[in-house]
CSV table of C-alpha atoms in Angstrom, one decimal:
chain,number,residue,atom,x,y,z
A,1464,ASP,CA,0.0,0.0,0.0
A,1465,MET,CA,1.2,3.4,-1.0
A,1466,VAL,CA,0.9,5.0,2.4
A,1467,SER,CA,3.2,2.7,4.1
A,1468,ASP,CA,5.6,2.6,1.1
A,1469,ASN,CA,5.9,6.3,1.4
A,1470,ARG,CA,6.0,6.3,5.1
A,1471,THR,CA,9.2,4.3,5.1
A,1472,LEU,CA,10.9,6.9,3.1
A,1473,VAL,CA,11.2,9.1,6.2
A,1474,THR,CA,12.7,7.2,9.1
A,1475,GLU,CA,13.9,10.3,11.1
A,1476,PHE,CA,13.4,14.0,11.2
A,1477,ILE,CA,15.7,16.8,11.5
A,1478,ILE,CA,14.7,19.4,14.0
A,1479,LEU,CA,16.0,22.8,12.8
A,1480,GLY,CA,15.9,24.5,16.2
A,1481,PHE,CA,17.3,28.0,16.0
A,1482,PRO,CA,19.9,27.9,13.1
A,1483,ASN,CA,22.2,30.6,13.7
A,1484,ALA,CA,26.0,31.6,14.1
A,1485,ARG,CA,27.8,29.3,16.5
A,1486,GLU,CA,28.2,32.2,19.1
A,1487,VAL,CA,24.5,32.9,19.1
A,1488,GLU,CA,23.7,29.2,19.5
A,1489,LEU,CA,25.9,28.9,22.5
A,1490,LEU,CA,24.2,32.0,24.0
A,1491,LEU,CA,20.8,30.3,23.5
A,1492,PHE,CA,22.2,27.1,24.9
A,1493,ALA,CA,23.2,28.9,28.1
A,1494,ALA,CA,19.8,30.8,28.3
A,1495,PHE,CA,17.8,27.5,27.8
A,1496,PHE,CA,20.0,25.5,30.2
A,1497,LEU,CA,19.7,28.0,32.8
A,1498,MET,CA,16.0,28.3,32.5
A,1499,TYR,CA,15.6,24.4,32.5
A,1500,VAL,CA,17.8,24.1,35.8
A,1501,LEU,CA,15.7,26.9,37.4
A,1502,THR,CA,12.4,25.3,36.4
A,1503,PHE,CA,13.5,21.9,37.8
A,1504,THR,CA,15.1,23.4,41.0
A,1505,GLU,CA,12.2,25.7,41.7
A,1506,ASN,CA,9.5,23.1,41.1
A,1507,VAL,CA,11.2,20.4,43.1
A,1508,ALA,CA,11.8,22.9,46.0
A,1509,ILE,CA,7.9,23.6,46.0
A,1510,ILE,CA,7.1,20.0,45.9
A,1511,LEU,CA,9.4,19.3,48.8
A,1512,VAL,CA,8.3,22.3,50.9
A,1513,ILE,CA,4.6,21.5,50.4
A,1514,GLY,CA,5.4,17.8,51.3
A,1515,MET,CA,7.3,18.5,54.4
A,1516,ASP,CA,5.2,21.3,56.0
A,1517,TYR,CA,1.9,19.9,57.2
A,1518,ARG,CA,0.4,23.4,57.3
A,1519,LEU,CA,0.5,23.3,53.5
A,1520,HIS,CA,-1.4,20.0,53.3
A,1521,THR,CA,-4.5,21.9,51.8
A,1522,PRO,CA,-6.4,21.5,48.6
A,1523,MET,CA,-4.7,24.6,47.0
A,1524,TYR,CA,-1.1,23.4,47.7
A,1525,PHE,CA,-2.1,19.9,46.6
A,1526,PHE,CA,-3.0,21.4,43.2
A,1527,ILE,CA,0.1,23.6,43.3
A,1528,THR,CA,2.2,20.3,43.7
A,1529,ASN,CA,0.4,18.8,40.6
A,1530,LEU,CA,1.2,21.9,38.7
A,1531,SER,CA,4.9,21.6,39.6
A,1532,PHE,CA,5.0,18.1,38.4
A,1533,LEU,CA,3.3,19.1,35.2
A,1534,ASP,CA,5.8,21.9,34.6
A,1535,ILE,CA,8.8,19.6,35.2
A,1536,GLY,CA,7.5,17.1,32.7
A,1537,TYR,CA,6.4,19.8,30.2
A,1538,THR,CA,10.0,21.3,30.0
A,1539,THR,CA,11.7,17.9,30.3
A,1540,VAL,CA,10.0,16.6,27.2
A,1541,THR,CA,11.4,19.3,25.0
A,1542,VAL,CA,14.4,21.3,26.5
A,1543,PRO,CA,17.0,18.5,27.1
A,1544,LYS,CA,16.6,17.3,23.5
A,1545,MET,CA,16.9,20.9,22.3
A,1546,LEU,CA,20.1,21.4,24.4
A,1547,ALA,CA,21.6,18.1,23.1
A,1548,ASN,CA,20.9,19.3,19.4
A,1549,ILE,CA,22.8,22.6,20.1
A,1550,ALA,CA,25.7,21.0,22.1
A,1551,ILE,CA,26.4,18.0,19.7
A,1552,GLN,CA,25.2,19.5,16.6
A,1553,SER,CA,23.1,16.4,16.0
A,1554,GLN,CA,19.4,17.4,15.2
A,1555,THR,CA,18.0,14.2,14.3
A,1556,ILE,CA,15.0,12.5,15.9
A,1557,SER,CA,13.5,9.2,15.0
A,1558,VAL,CA,9.8,9.2,13.8
A,1559,THR,CA,8.7,7.2,16.9
A,1560,GLY,CA,10.8,9.7,19.1
A,1561,CYS,CA,9.2,12.6,17.3
A,1562,PHE,CA,5.5,11.3,17.8
A,1563,THR,CA,6.3,10.4,21.4
A,1564,GLN,CA,7.5,14.0,22.0
A,1565,LEU,CA,4.4,15.4,20.4
A,1566,TYR,CA,2.0,13.2,22.3
A,1567,ILE,CA,3.6,13.7,25.7
A,1568,PHE,CA,3.9,17.6,25.1
A,1569,PHE,CA,0.2,17.9,24.4
A,1570,PHE,CA,-0.8,15.5,27.2
A,1571,LEU,CA,1.0,17.6,29.8
A,1572,GLY,CA,-0.2,20.9,28.2
A,1573,SER,CA,-3.9,19.7,28.2
A,1574,ALA,CA,-3.6,18.4,31.8
A,1575,GLU,CA,-2.3,21.8,32.8
A,1576,CYS,CA,-5.3,23.5,31.1
A,1577,PHE,CA,-7.7,21.2,33.2
A,1578,LEU,CA,-5.5,21.7,36.4
A,1579,LEU,CA,-5.8,25.5,36.1
A,1580,THR,CA,-9.5,25.3,35.8
A,1581,THR,CA,-9.7,22.9,38.8
A,1582,MET,CA,-7.5,25.5,40.8
A,1583,ALA,CA,-10.0,28.3,39.8
A,1584,TYR,CA,-12.9,26.1,41.0
A,1585,ASP,CA,-10.9,25.6,44.3
A,1586,ARG,CA,-10.4,29.4,44.8
A,1587,TYR,CA,-14.2,29.8,43.9
A,1588,LEU,CA,-15.3,27.5,46.6
A,1589,ALA,CA,-12.7,29.0,49.2
A,1590,ILE,CA,-14.0,32.5,48.6
A,1591,CYS,CA,-17.7,32.1,47.5
A,1592,ASN,CA,-18.6,29.2,49.7
A,1593,PRO,CA,-16.2,29.2,52.6
A,1594,LEU,CA,-18.5,27.5,55.1
A,1595,HIS,CA,-18.8,24.3,53.0
A,1596,TYR,CA,-15.4,24.4,51.6
A,1597,THR,CA,-13.8,21.7,53.8
A,1598,THR,CA,-16.6,19.4,53.4
A,1599,ILE,CA,-16.8,19.8,49.6
A,1600,MET,CA,-13.0,19.8,48.9
A,1601,ASP,CA,-12.0,16.9,51.1
A,1602,CYS,CA,-9.1,14.6,50.2
A,1603,ARG,CA,-11.1,12.3,48.1
A,1604,ALA,CA,-12.5,15.1,46.0
A,1605,CYS,CA,-9.0,16.6,45.5
A,1606,LEU,CA,-7.6,13.2,44.4
A,1607,TRP,CA,-10.5,12.6,41.9
A,1608,LEU,CA,-10.1,16.2,40.5
A,1609,ALA,CA,-6.4,15.7,40.1
A,1610,LEU,CA,-6.8,12.4,38.6
A,1611,GLY,CA,-9.4,13.8,36.1
A,1612,CYS,CA,-6.9,16.5,35.0
A,1613,TRP,CA,-4.3,14.0,34.3
A,1614,LEU,CA,-6.6,11.5,32.6
A,1615,GLY,CA,-8.3,14.3,30.5
A,1616,GLY,CA,-4.8,15.5,29.5
A,1617,PHE,CA,-3.8,11.9,28.5
A,1618,LEU,CA,-6.8,11.3,26.4
A,1619,ALA,CA,-7.1,14.7,24.7
A,1620,PRO,CA,-4.2,14.4,22.2
A,1621,ALA,CA,-4.8,10.7,21.3
A,1622,LEU,CA,-6.9,11.2,18.3
A,1623,PRO,CA,-5.0,14.1,16.7
A,1624,THR,CA,-1.7,12.3,17.3
A,1625,ALA,CA,-3.0,9.0,15.9
A,1626,PHE,CA,-4.1,10.8,12.7
A,1627,ILE,CA,-0.8,12.6,12.3
A,1628,PHE,CA,1.1,9.4,13.0
A,1629,ARG,CA,-0.7,7.7,10.1
A,1630,LEU,CA,0.3,10.4,7.6
A,1631,PRO,CA,2.8,9.6,4.8
A,1632,PHE,CA,6.0,11.6,5.0
A,1633,CYS,CA,8.0,11.5,1.9
A,1634,GLY,CA,10.3,14.3,0.8
A,1635,SER,CA,11.6,16.9,3.2
A,1636,ASN,CA,12.1,15.7,6.7
A,1637,ILE,CA,13.2,19.1,8.2
A,1638,ILE,CA,11.0,20.2,11.0
A,1639,ASN,CA,11.1,24.1,11.3
A,1640,HIS,CA,10.8,24.1,15.1
A,1641,PHE,CA,12.8,23.2,18.3
A,1642,PHE,CA,10.6,20.2,19.0
A,1643,CYS,CA,8.0,18.0,17.3
A,1644,ASP,CA,4.9,20.3,17.1
A,1645,SER,CA,1.9,19.5,14.9
A,1646,PRO,CA,1.8,22.6,12.6
A,1647,PRO,CA,5.4,22.0,11.3
A,1648,LEU,CA,4.9,18.3,11.0
A,1649,LEU,CA,1.7,18.7,8.9
A,1650,GLU,CA,3.7,20.9,6.6
A,1651,LEU,CA,5.9,17.9,5.8
A,1652,SER,CA,3.2,15.4,4.8
A,1653,CYS,CA,2.8,14.5,1.2
A,1654,GLN,CA,-0.9,13.9,1.6
A,1655,GLY,CA,-3.8,16.4,2.2
A,1656,VAL,CA,-3.9,17.4,5.8
A,1657,PHE,CA,-7.1,19.5,5.8
A,1658,GLU,CA,-9.1,16.9,7.8
A,1659,ILE,CA,-6.3,16.6,10.4
A,1660,GLU,CA,-6.0,20.4,10.7
A,1661,VAL,CA,-9.8,20.4,11.4
A,1662,ILE,CA,-9.4,17.7,14.1
A,1663,ASN,CA,-6.5,19.5,15.6
A,1664,PHE,CA,-8.4,22.7,15.7
A,1665,VAL,CA,-11.6,21.1,17.2
A,1666,VAL,CA,-9.6,19.3,20.0
A,1667,GLY,CA,-7.4,22.3,20.7
A,1668,THR,CA,-10.2,24.6,20.8
A,1669,THR,CA,-12.4,22.3,22.9
A,1670,VAL,CA,-9.6,21.7,25.5
A,1671,LEU,CA,-8.5,25.4,25.6
A,1672,MET,CA,-11.9,27.2,25.4
A,1673,SER,CA,-13.8,24.9,27.7
A,1674,SER,CA,-11.1,25.1,30.5
A,1675,PHE,CA,-10.7,28.9,29.9
A,1676,ILE,CA,-14.4,29.7,30.0
A,1677,LEU,CA,-14.9,27.6,33.2
A,1678,THR,CA,-11.9,29.5,34.7
A,1679,MET,CA,-13.3,32.8,33.8
A,1680,ILE,CA,-16.8,31.8,35.2
A,1681,SER,CA,-15.1,30.9,38.5
A,1682,TYR,CA,-13.4,34.4,38.6
A,1683,ILE,CA,-16.5,36.3,37.7
A,1684,PHE,CA,-18.1,34.7,40.8
A,1685,ILE,CA,-14.9,35.3,42.8
A,1686,LEU,CA,-14.8,39.0,41.8
A,1687,ALA,CA,-18.5,39.6,42.6
A,1688,THR,CA,-18.0,38.1,46.1
A,1689,ILE,CA,-14.8,40.1,46.7
A,1690,LEU,CA,-16.6,43.4,45.7
A,1691,HIS,CA,-19.1,42.6,48.4
A,1692,ILE,CA,-16.5,42.2,51.2
A,1693,PRO,CA,-17.1,45.4,53.4
A,1694,THR,CA,-13.4,46.0,54.4
A,1695,ALA,CA,-10.5,47.0,52.1
A,1696,GLU,CA,-8.3,44.6,54.1
A,1697,GLY,CA,-10.7,41.7,53.5
A,1698,ARG,CA,-11.0,42.4,49.9
A,1699,SER,CA,-7.2,42.6,49.5
A,1700,LYS,CA,-6.7,39.3,51.5
A,1701,ALA,CA,-9.3,37.5,49.4
A,1702,PHE,CA,-7.8,38.7,46.2
A,1703,SER,CA,-4.2,37.9,47.1
A,1704,THR,CA,-5.2,34.2,47.3
A,1705,CYS,CA,-6.3,34.5,43.6
A,1706,ALA,CA,-3.7,36.9,42.1
A,1707,SER,CA,-0.8,34.3,41.6
A,1708,HIS,CA,-3.2,31.9,39.8
A,1709,LEU,CA,-4.8,34.7,37.7
A,1710,THR,CA,-1.4,35.8,36.6
A,1711,ILE,CA,-0.4,32.3,35.5
A,1712,VAL,CA,-3.7,31.7,33.7
A,1713,THR,CA,-3.3,35.0,31.8
A,1714,ILE,CA,0.2,34.1,30.6
A,1715,PHE,CA,-0.6,30.4,29.8
A,1716,TYR,CA,-3.8,30.9,27.9
A,1717,GLY,CA,-2.7,34.1,26.2
A,1718,THR,CA,0.2,32.4,24.5
A,1719,THR,CA,-1.3,28.8,23.9
A,1720,MET,CA,-4.5,30.3,22.4
A,1721,PHE,CA,-2.4,32.5,20.1
A,1722,MET,CA,-0.5,29.3,18.9
A,1723,TYR,CA,-3.2,26.7,18.5
A,1724,ILE,CA,-6.6,28.3,18.0
A,1725,ARG,CA,-6.2,29.1,14.3
A,1726,THR,CA,-7.5,27.0,11.5
A,1727,LYS,CA,-4.5,27.6,9.1
A,1728,THR,CA,-1.2,28.1,10.8
A,1729,ILE,CA,0.4,31.5,10.1
A,1730,GLN,CA,3.4,30.6,8.0
A,1731,THR,CA,6.0,32.7,10.1
A,1732,PHE,CA,7.4,29.7,11.9
A,1733,ASP,CA,10.2,31.7,13.3
A,1734,PHE,CA,7.6,33.9,15.1
A,1735,ASN,CA,5.7,30.7,16.3
A,1736,LYS,CA,9.0,29.5,17.7
A,1737,ILE,CA,9.3,32.5,19.9
A,1738,VAL,CA,5.8,32.2,21.1
A,1739,SER,CA,6.3,28.4,21.8
A,1740,VAL,CA,9.5,29.2,23.8
A,1741,PHE,CA,7.3,31.5,26.0
A,1742,TYR,CA,4.7,29.0,27.0
A,1743,SER,CA,7.0,25.8,27.0
A,1744,VAL,CA,10.1,27.1,28.6
A,1745,VAL,CA,9.5,30.6,30.2
A,1746,THR,CA,6.0,30.0,31.8
A,1747,PRO,CA,7.3,26.9,33.9
A,1748,VAL,CA,10.2,29.0,35.2
A,1749,LEU,CA,7.8,31.7,36.1
A,1750,ASN,CA,5.0,29.6,37.7
A,1751,PRO,CA,6.9,28.7,40.9
A,1752,VAL,CA,8.4,32.3,41.2
A,1753,ILE,CA,4.8,33.7,40.9
A,1754,TYR,CA,3.5,31.4,43.5
A,1755,SER,CA,6.3,31.5,46.0
A,1756,LEU,CA,6.9,35.3,45.8
A,1757,ARG,CA,3.2,36.2,46.4
A,1758,ASN,CA,2.9,33.5,49.0
A,1759,ASN,CA,3.8,33.9,52.6
A,1760,ASP,CA,3.0,30.3,53.6
A,1761,ILE,CA,5.4,28.9,50.9
A,1762,LYS,CA,8.0,31.4,52.0
A,1763,GLN,CA,7.6,30.4,55.7
A,1764,GLY,CA,7.7,26.7,54.7
A,1765,MET,CA,10.9,27.2,52.8
A,1766,ARG,CA,12.5,29.0,55.8
A,1767,LYS,CA,11.5,26.0,58.0
A,1768,VAL,CA,13.0,23.5,55.6
A,1769,ILE,CA,16.2,25.5,55.2
A,1770,LEU,CA,16.6,26.0,59.0
A,1771,LYS,CA,16.0,22.3,59.7
A,1772,GLN,CA,18.9,21.3,57.5
């Protein structure tokens, strides 16, 4: 059959990355390496601090721990391979490796969408329904919600990835990106990809828009409740518990919606690469900083852990 014959013509892809003068490449290597080390260290620190301080064993910090695990995975699936490509000047990736990277990246990205929605719901319950918060958000509810986020993330990219995997790739095998993303992969297929672009668009829009709309609904209720708090101090305290999450939501959805909610990919892949760097490398560095800088509980927890040593 023609499809499988053609398919065998490409056994590996070449990830173009950021082709530049060697000096610029080494500068990029240093920047990405530093961001990756920071992401890993910050998120591991948050996981350990929350795990070791029993005062932080609450639903909000349980979800922050999940977010830290997601951010570690999210960057680990793309950055080390990109660093290796720059360091040893070997840009090849096997077809299986490429699709594995594509799948895991979208699995973790989708799970993060669902988790940010769950965190907004958690804040909504804490602020709008404080008397029933502990009975609704018990251990069991937290576990089921977190499991739902991971499972939803795992299932979301299954159909689009399966369809892209079945495409014949014959001809150019150069992916104009720094990881295996679907738009540059679809460019390389020697078969019409309109149906797959539609499936990609529908799945991407459903995941992003459903989680974004639910998050915004939670925040509309939160804002309405905060505005009815009589004291300025009370309003400030209630809002400060949401400010970190709202900042992360804005950065994450702003960049991912720009990238994936488009029927036809804008053909400036270099610009797309910059946007991708922002949500796949920069955001995971910022998340723990945003949470810990604005959060006295985590700061106190860190002090306790450091002083214990």
